[in-house]
């Protein structure tokens, strides 16, 4: 499997995503420079964390104009699996590939710590080997992760089962106390209607090795590997047009 | 015409001016005077400190680069080097906490990647006034946000640090920032200019009028006019620095560079003269070619600006296009502003007209050097007196009970959990952090190897105030001990020396004694000093800070997965104490919290015993015999044991320690046993089967060691000389410790 990791000039988790794909999971991985338009045959795309263009204006607001985003959009349109992590999630929101927007964290401070997440949906390429209700312990690191959507949009994405992960307590119960940033409906990850594009604020690439204090992020990578390999355990493997 | 007012504004003394005239053989013009004033400032020239710094040990088989370059470097095996340094940004952080701290981080990161190293970890050491004093929390909030804003954006994890609150820092907080990077030894690059005709390039942010005379500001005391100096503080742009970092590391791979240096203090002036001086060459530039953010800038302003995120490069002739291509990729403009010459001169032109011509050596090697007068401070004899039979100071009656005293110390801001601070820092980016903040020294693994590096910054201003020689030794010992507690062998050190006005003999005496202490400890513990920084004039309205040498120590773990942290791991493990408590209460957190005074002499330190202890820790960690290790420092063994229980999932402990006799009052003796801060002590836990082996190793290493209890239950119970002195629920104690700082902020908001 070949992972394509998009590199904006201010990306800073690009090497971490690349390392997870290549060194932890033994897959092929390519960096894809934001000024290029060639996806180099990637089977899955990751938009990594960071501060794409400094983000002085609004997180991700400029990145959507980078040349690489055209091919990313087309790839997503063909049903290809796309994962946005942290700043990558913010960019997918700004690009309109995912619904909603990000506000400054409640409390206005950057927060870096482990949080607990409940898996809400398992029919996305990034959660398909997880089980519904499973609680994952994965770190966050962001100042603008307070997910927001207008009431109508919120209704739609809840009705369409597009909320993929929610912040919870260690037992999987949603509560205000365990919501680290004030996200509406404790939303930590969403997908598009077609379910092949997923954005998440927590960093699964930071939780793939025991040495780093946890391996709950592995399920995100294992899911997409399963999705891209025919004969996966749950549901049909991804059908990608043009491949 | 240069008159006395102009000289005073430039911080130059009349005899220094005469020296300038002597070097030039004529009167300097204003641009030249400006250049001399920043290069001869305390901040750039180290004119008061150099004679003392020369006595520090800087060599060792592991040292690849000692002081004098942008950063030091030590050999960590497999062809790799750890490149690291600590630097202060005290004065700017007082004037503008967010930007002062942010640009401090930016500056130290540039020092590291300038050496050809990829920065992978940051630490910081902070000092503020009393936590409850007006202004402290606002300053702390601003400094932490500034460090976070810069480090998080650029993507370098802040993996640890330390902080203390004392009234002496109220008008003069300390912000010391440490950065560590990794480089292939063969790729280390230096800040030299050589090769006549090679091109001098300017890269990065445009030059503005910000920060002009920042180095001179950092070499003067504060008074009530200091707020007016705000324009001298620069504004940081971490995104620009990220571009510079990536572009410079990419250019370095091309082999087209001769040398590179960042423009930090004294900007273009310092980088051109230092690079020329190190390479035995000269540099000629035209300031009109320098990219400028504002119109109408004079050569004086351009040479002295401290605008951030700028680099100076010397490129091999014929390789210019290659270098420009890389910077182009990162949307940066590399501008050819001059050439290397062989005349040893700094020559500055403006639109082709010569505006300054100064021999490099006059600005660097021949800068003034002072052996300033020193006398022992008058306060010392009095504050060293500590009569434990007659404890003065308003004892807090509620603390007569030892449980209450322990909770009070755990809730004191210097001891309490720093989670409110470190969770604002991205401490996990780069996916190398294997010891999270708050668990001991910061530890990062090195990808592609089995190895990891541990690093710790430590200092104790209170101890140094009471005895600068011993206080400085204790700082080195604690930093190295923290590294050894993780199982890492200490390899090298960097120092940041924060003191008052060196023109006062008492301050100079503190400085000299502290440097002596650092030297003695570094020699004994095998950690040479590879670089650092001196920050003097830390005074406001004539009141100096506690003398505060901050020491950063870096150590190597050959097997990352053998890292040890402070937390107990399981019930039923044996708890051992390495070292011996002597009930030393001088300068202790206990006296501060319970009696609100700072008195006595700091704990004694036997450097041979300390070395033996650290060697033992490294050995038994490598043999995987330790389940946890935590040193005894602020608050003594009682606080250490409590911290071993915290964040462990609520594991308690049942412990019995020896009594001490330091006073007639039995209660004082119990307090001394619990909270005394005797050095060279570490609490470890081991599985019961391993106790015999660990005791054998300790005996062989000549380190006193004995079993003092075992883990288990949900209470921390400590008996002193057979009598239960502490009996506290772990969860309750942990709540006090973990929420003290957060609650203080929550209260303010409410």
Short mmCIF file of N, CA and C in Angstrom, two decimals, chain B residues 613-707:
data_model
loop_
_atom_site.label_atom_id
_atom_site.label_comp_id
_atom_site.label_asym_id
_atom_site.label_seq_id
_atom_site.Cartn_x
_atom_site.Cartn_y
_atom_site.Cartn_z
N UNK B 613 26.74 7.50 42.93
CA UNK B 613 25.29 7.31 42.87
C UNK B 613 24.81 7.31 41.42
N UNK B 614 25.30 8.28 40.64
CA UNK B 614 24.84 8.37 39.25
C UNK B 614 25.31 7.17 38.42
N UNK B 615 26.55 6.75 38.66
CA UNK B 615 27.05 5.56 37.96
C UNK B 615 26.19 4.34 38.29
N UNK B 616 25.82 4.24 39.57
CA UNK B 616 24.99 3.11 40.01
C UNK B 616 23.63 3.14 39.32
N UNK B 617 23.02 4.32 39.26
CA UNK B 617 21.70 4.43 38.64
C UNK B 617 21.74 3.98 37.18
N UNK B 618 22.77 4.42 36.47
CA UNK B 618 22.87 4.07 35.05
C UNK B 618 23.04 2.56 34.90
N UNK B 619 23.87 2.00 35.77
CA UNK B 619 24.13 0.56 35.69
C UNK B 619 22.87 -0.27 35.97
N UNK B 620 22.18 0.02 37.08
CA UNK B 620 21.04 -0.83 37.42
C UNK B 620 19.86 -0.60 36.47
N UNK B 621 19.77 0.61 35.91
CA UNK B 621 18.72 0.84 34.90
C UNK B 621 19.02 0.02 33.66
N UNK B 622 20.29 -0.01 33.27
CA UNK B 622 20.68 -0.77 32.08
C UNK B 622 20.44 -2.26 32.27
N UNK B 623 20.56 -2.71 33.52
CA UNK B 623 20.28 -4.14 33.81
C UNK B 623 18.79 -4.39 34.02
N UNK B 624 17.97 -3.38 33.78
CA UNK B 624 16.51 -3.45 33.93
C UNK B 624 16.09 -3.84 35.34
N UNK B 625 16.86 -3.38 36.32
CA UNK B 625 16.53 -3.74 37.70
C UNK B 625 15.59 -2.73 38.36
N UNK B 626 15.43 -1.55 37.75
CA UNK B 626 14.61 -0.51 38.38
C UNK B 626 13.22 -0.46 37.78
N UNK B 627 12.22 -0.26 38.64
CA UNK B 627 10.87 -0.04 38.13
C UNK B 627 10.54 1.45 38.16
N UNK B 628 11.18 2.18 39.06
CA UNK B 628 11.01 3.63 39.09
C UNK B 628 12.20 4.23 39.81
N UNK B 629 12.46 5.51 39.56
CA UNK B 629 13.53 6.22 40.27
C UNK B 629 13.18 7.70 40.30
N UNK B 630 13.39 8.31 41.46
CA UNK B 630 13.06 9.73 41.60
C UNK B 630 13.98 10.34 42.64
N UNK B 631 14.59 11.45 42.30
CA UNK B 631 15.56 12.02 43.23
C UNK B 631 14.86 12.86 44.29
N UNK B 632 15.57 13.09 45.41
CA UNK B 632 15.03 13.92 46.48
C UNK B 632 15.55 15.34 46.28
N UNK B 633 14.63 16.29 46.13
CA UNK B 633 15.08 17.68 46.05
C UNK B 633 14.12 18.54 46.85
N UNK B 634 13.45 19.51 46.23
CA UNK B 634 12.55 20.41 46.98
C UNK B 634 11.54 19.61 47.79
N UNK B 635 11.53 19.81 49.10
CA UNK B 635 10.54 19.14 49.94
C UNK B 635 11.02 17.80 50.48
N UNK B 636 12.24 17.40 50.13
CA UNK B 636 12.84 16.21 50.73
C UNK B 636 12.16 14.90 50.36
N UNK B 637 12.47 13.87 51.17
CA UNK B 637 12.03 12.52 50.82
C UNK B 637 10.51 12.37 50.91
N UNK B 638 9.85 13.16 51.76
CA UNK B 638 8.39 13.03 51.87
C UNK B 638 7.73 13.42 50.55
N UNK B 639 8.19 14.53 49.97
CA UNK B 639 7.63 14.97 48.69
C UNK B 639 8.01 13.98 47.59
N UNK B 640 9.24 13.48 47.62
CA UNK B 640 9.66 12.50 46.62
C UNK B 640 8.74 11.28 46.64
N UNK B 641 8.49 10.76 47.82
CA UNK B 641 7.64 9.57 47.93
C UNK B 641 6.22 9.87 47.44
N UNK B 642 5.72 11.06 47.79
CA UNK B 642 4.37 11.41 47.33
C UNK B 642 4.34 11.45 45.81
N UNK B 643 5.36 12.06 45.21
CA UNK B 643 5.39 12.18 43.75
C UNK B 643 5.54 10.81 43.07
N UNK B 644 6.19 9.86 43.76
CA UNK B 644 6.28 8.51 43.20
C UNK B 644 4.89 7.86 43.14
N UNK B 645 4.03 8.24 44.09
CA UNK B 645 2.66 7.68 44.12
C UNK B 645 1.77 8.34 43.08
N UNK B 646 2.05 9.62 42.75
CA UNK B 646 1.15 10.37 41.89
C UNK B 646 1.21 9.88 40.44
N UNK B 647 0.05 9.91 39.78
CA UNK B 647 -0.09 9.51 38.37
C UNK B 647 0.34 8.06 38.16
N UNK B 648 0.30 7.29 39.26
CA UNK B 648 0.69 5.88 39.15
C UNK B 648 -0.56 5.00 39.11
N UNK B 649 -1.73 5.64 39.11
CA UNK B 649 -2.95 4.87 39.24
C UNK B 649 -3.31 4.67 40.71
N UNK B 650 -2.77 5.57 41.55
CA UNK B 650 -3.16 5.56 42.97
C UNK B 650 -2.42 4.57 43.84
N UNK B 651 -1.23 4.16 43.43
CA UNK B 651 -0.46 3.22 44.25
C UNK B 651 0.11 3.95 45.47
N UNK B 652 -0.15 3.41 46.65
CA UNK B 652 0.34 4.00 47.89
C UNK B 652 1.67 3.39 48.30
N UNK B 653 2.12 3.74 49.51
CA UNK B 653 3.40 3.21 50.00
C UNK B 653 3.43 3.22 51.52
N UNK B 654 4.13 2.25 52.05
CA UNK B 654 4.33 2.15 53.50
C UNK B 654 5.84 2.19 53.71
N UNK B 655 6.31 3.25 54.37
CA UNK B 655 7.75 3.51 54.42
C UNK B 655 8.17 3.85 55.84
N UNK B 656 9.40 3.46 56.16
CA UNK B 656 9.95 3.83 57.46
C UNK B 656 11.35 4.40 57.26
N UNK B 657 11.57 5.62 57.73
CA UNK B 657 12.89 6.23 57.57
C UNK B 657 13.51 6.53 58.93
N UNK B 658 14.82 6.72 58.93
CA UNK B 658 15.54 7.02 60.17
C UNK B 658 15.20 8.41 60.67
N UNK B 659 15.32 8.56 61.97
CA UNK B 659 15.19 9.90 62.53
C UNK B 659 16.51 10.64 62.43
N UNK B 660 16.46 11.94 62.61
CA UNK B 660 17.70 12.73 62.66
C UNK B 660 17.62 13.60 63.92
N UNK B 661 18.77 14.07 64.35
CA UNK B 661 18.75 14.96 65.52
C UNK B 661 19.48 16.25 65.14
N UNK B 662 18.70 17.25 64.83
CA UNK B 662 19.28 18.54 64.45
C UNK B 662 18.82 19.65 65.38
N UNK B 663 17.87 19.34 66.28
CA UNK B 663 17.35 20.36 67.19
C UNK B 663 16.88 19.67 68.47
N UNK B 664 16.57 20.47 69.47
CA UNK B 664 16.09 19.90 70.72
C UNK B 664 14.63 19.46 70.60
N UNK B 665 13.89 20.22 69.79
CA UNK B 665 12.46 19.96 69.63
C UNK B 665 12.24 18.73 68.75
N UNK B 666 11.52 17.74 69.27
CA UNK B 666 11.29 16.50 68.53
C UNK B 666 10.57 16.75 67.22
N UNK B 667 9.65 17.72 67.22
CA UNK B 667 8.87 17.98 66.02
C UNK B 667 9.76 18.53 64.89
N UNK B 668 10.74 19.36 65.27
CA UNK B 668 11.67 19.88 64.26
C UNK B 668 12.50 18.73 63.68
N UNK B 669 12.86 17.79 64.55
CA UNK B 669 13.65 16.65 64.07
C UNK B 669 12.85 15.79 63.08
N UNK B 670 11.58 15.60 63.37
CA UNK B 670 10.74 14.82 62.45
C UNK B 670 10.62 15.57 61.11
N UNK B 671 10.40 16.87 61.18
CA UNK B 671 10.29 17.67 59.96
C UNK B 671 11.59 17.59 59.16
N UNK B 672 12.72 17.64 59.87
CA UNK B 672 14.02 17.60 59.17
C UNK B 672 14.20 16.26 58.46
N UNK B 673 13.74 15.18 59.10
CA UNK B 673 13.87 13.86 58.46
C UNK B 673 12.98 13.78 57.22
N UNK B 674 11.79 14.35 57.32
CA UNK B 674 10.83 14.26 56.21
C UNK B 674 11.15 15.22 55.07
N UNK B 675 11.50 16.46 55.45
CA UNK B 675 11.58 17.52 54.43
C UNK B 675 12.99 18.05 54.22
N UNK B 676 13.95 17.54 54.97
CA UNK B 676 15.33 17.97 54.76
C UNK B 676 15.75 17.64 53.34
N UNK B 677 16.64 18.46 52.77
CA UNK B 677 16.93 18.33 51.34
C UNK B 677 18.35 17.84 51.07
N UNK B 678 18.84 16.94 51.90
CA UNK B 678 20.18 16.39 51.69
C UNK B 678 20.32 15.89 50.26
N UNK B 679 21.48 16.18 49.69
CA UNK B 679 21.71 15.86 48.28
C UNK B 679 22.05 14.39 48.09
N UNK B 680 22.21 14.01 46.84
CA UNK B 680 22.67 12.66 46.47
C UNK B 680 21.80 11.55 47.01
N UNK B 681 20.48 11.78 46.97
CA UNK B 681 19.54 10.74 47.39
C UNK B 681 18.54 10.45 46.28
N UNK B 682 18.24 9.18 46.10
CA UNK B 682 17.26 8.78 45.10
C UNK B 682 16.40 7.65 45.68
N UNK B 683 15.09 7.77 45.49
CA UNK B 683 14.16 6.71 45.89
C UNK B 683 13.88 5.85 44.66
N UNK B 684 14.11 4.55 44.78
CA UNK B 684 13.83 3.66 43.65
C UNK B 684 12.86 2.57 44.11
N UNK B 685 12.13 2.00 43.16
CA UNK B 685 11.35 0.81 43.48
C UNK B 685 11.83 -0.33 42.60
N UNK B 686 11.84 -1.53 43.16
CA UNK B 686 12.30 -2.71 42.43
C UNK B 686 11.41 -3.89 42.80
N UNK B 687 11.32 -4.86 41.89
CA UNK B 687 10.54 -6.05 42.25
C UNK B 687 11.28 -6.76 43.39
N UNK B 688 10.54 -7.43 44.25
CA UNK B 688 11.16 -7.98 45.46
C UNK B 688 12.30 -8.95 45.15
N UNK B 689 12.16 -9.69 44.04
CA UNK B 689 13.22 -10.65 43.69
C UNK B 689 14.54 -9.97 43.38
N UNK B 690 14.48 -8.68 43.02
CA UNK B 690 15.70 -7.99 42.57
C UNK B 690 16.40 -7.24 43.70
N UNK B 691 15.78 -7.24 44.89
CA UNK B 691 16.32 -6.42 45.98
C UNK B 691 17.77 -6.78 46.29
N UNK B 692 18.05 -8.08 46.42
CA UNK B 692 19.40 -8.50 46.79
C UNK B 692 20.42 -8.02 45.77
N UNK B 693 20.09 -8.21 44.49
CA UNK B 693 21.02 -7.80 43.44
C UNK B 693 21.27 -6.30 43.50
N UNK B 694 20.20 -5.52 43.66
CA UNK B 694 20.36 -4.07 43.66
C UNK B 694 21.21 -3.65 44.87
N UNK B 695 20.97 -4.26 46.03
CA UNK B 695 21.78 -3.92 47.21
C UNK B 695 23.26 -4.29 46.99
N UNK B 696 23.48 -5.41 46.30
CA UNK B 696 24.86 -5.80 45.99
C UNK B 696 25.53 -4.78 45.08
N UNK B 697 24.79 -4.37 44.05
CA UNK B 697 25.35 -3.37 43.12
C UNK B 697 25.69 -2.08 43.87
N UNK B 698 24.79 -1.69 44.78
CA UNK B 698 25.02 -0.46 45.53
C UNK B 698 26.25 -0.59 46.42
N UNK B 699 26.37 -1.76 47.07
CA UNK B 699 27.52 -1.97 47.95
C UNK B 699 28.81 -1.92 47.14
N UNK B 700 28.79 -2.55 45.97
CA UNK B 700 29.98 -2.56 45.12
C UNK B 700 30.33 -1.14 44.67
N UNK B 701 29.31 -0.30 44.51
CA UNK B 701 29.55 1.07 44.04
C UNK B 701 29.82 2.02 45.21
N UNK B 702 29.76 1.45 46.42
CA UNK B 702 30.01 2.27 47.61
C UNK B 702 28.92 3.33 47.82
N UNK B 703 27.70 2.97 47.45
CA UNK B 703 26.57 3.88 47.65
C UNK B 703 25.71 3.33 48.79
N UNK B 704 25.46 4.11 49.84
CA UNK B 704 24.58 3.64 50.91
C UNK B 704 23.21 3.32 50.34
N UNK B 705 22.67 2.16 50.66
CA UNK B 705 21.35 1.80 50.12
C UNK B 705 20.67 0.88 51.12
N UNK B 706 19.37 1.06 51.26
CA UNK B 706 18.63 0.11 52.09
C UNK B 706 17.15 0.14 51.73
N UNK B 707 16.49 -0.94 52.08
CA UNK B 707 15.05 -1.02 51.83
C UNK B 707 14.35 -0.18 52.88
#
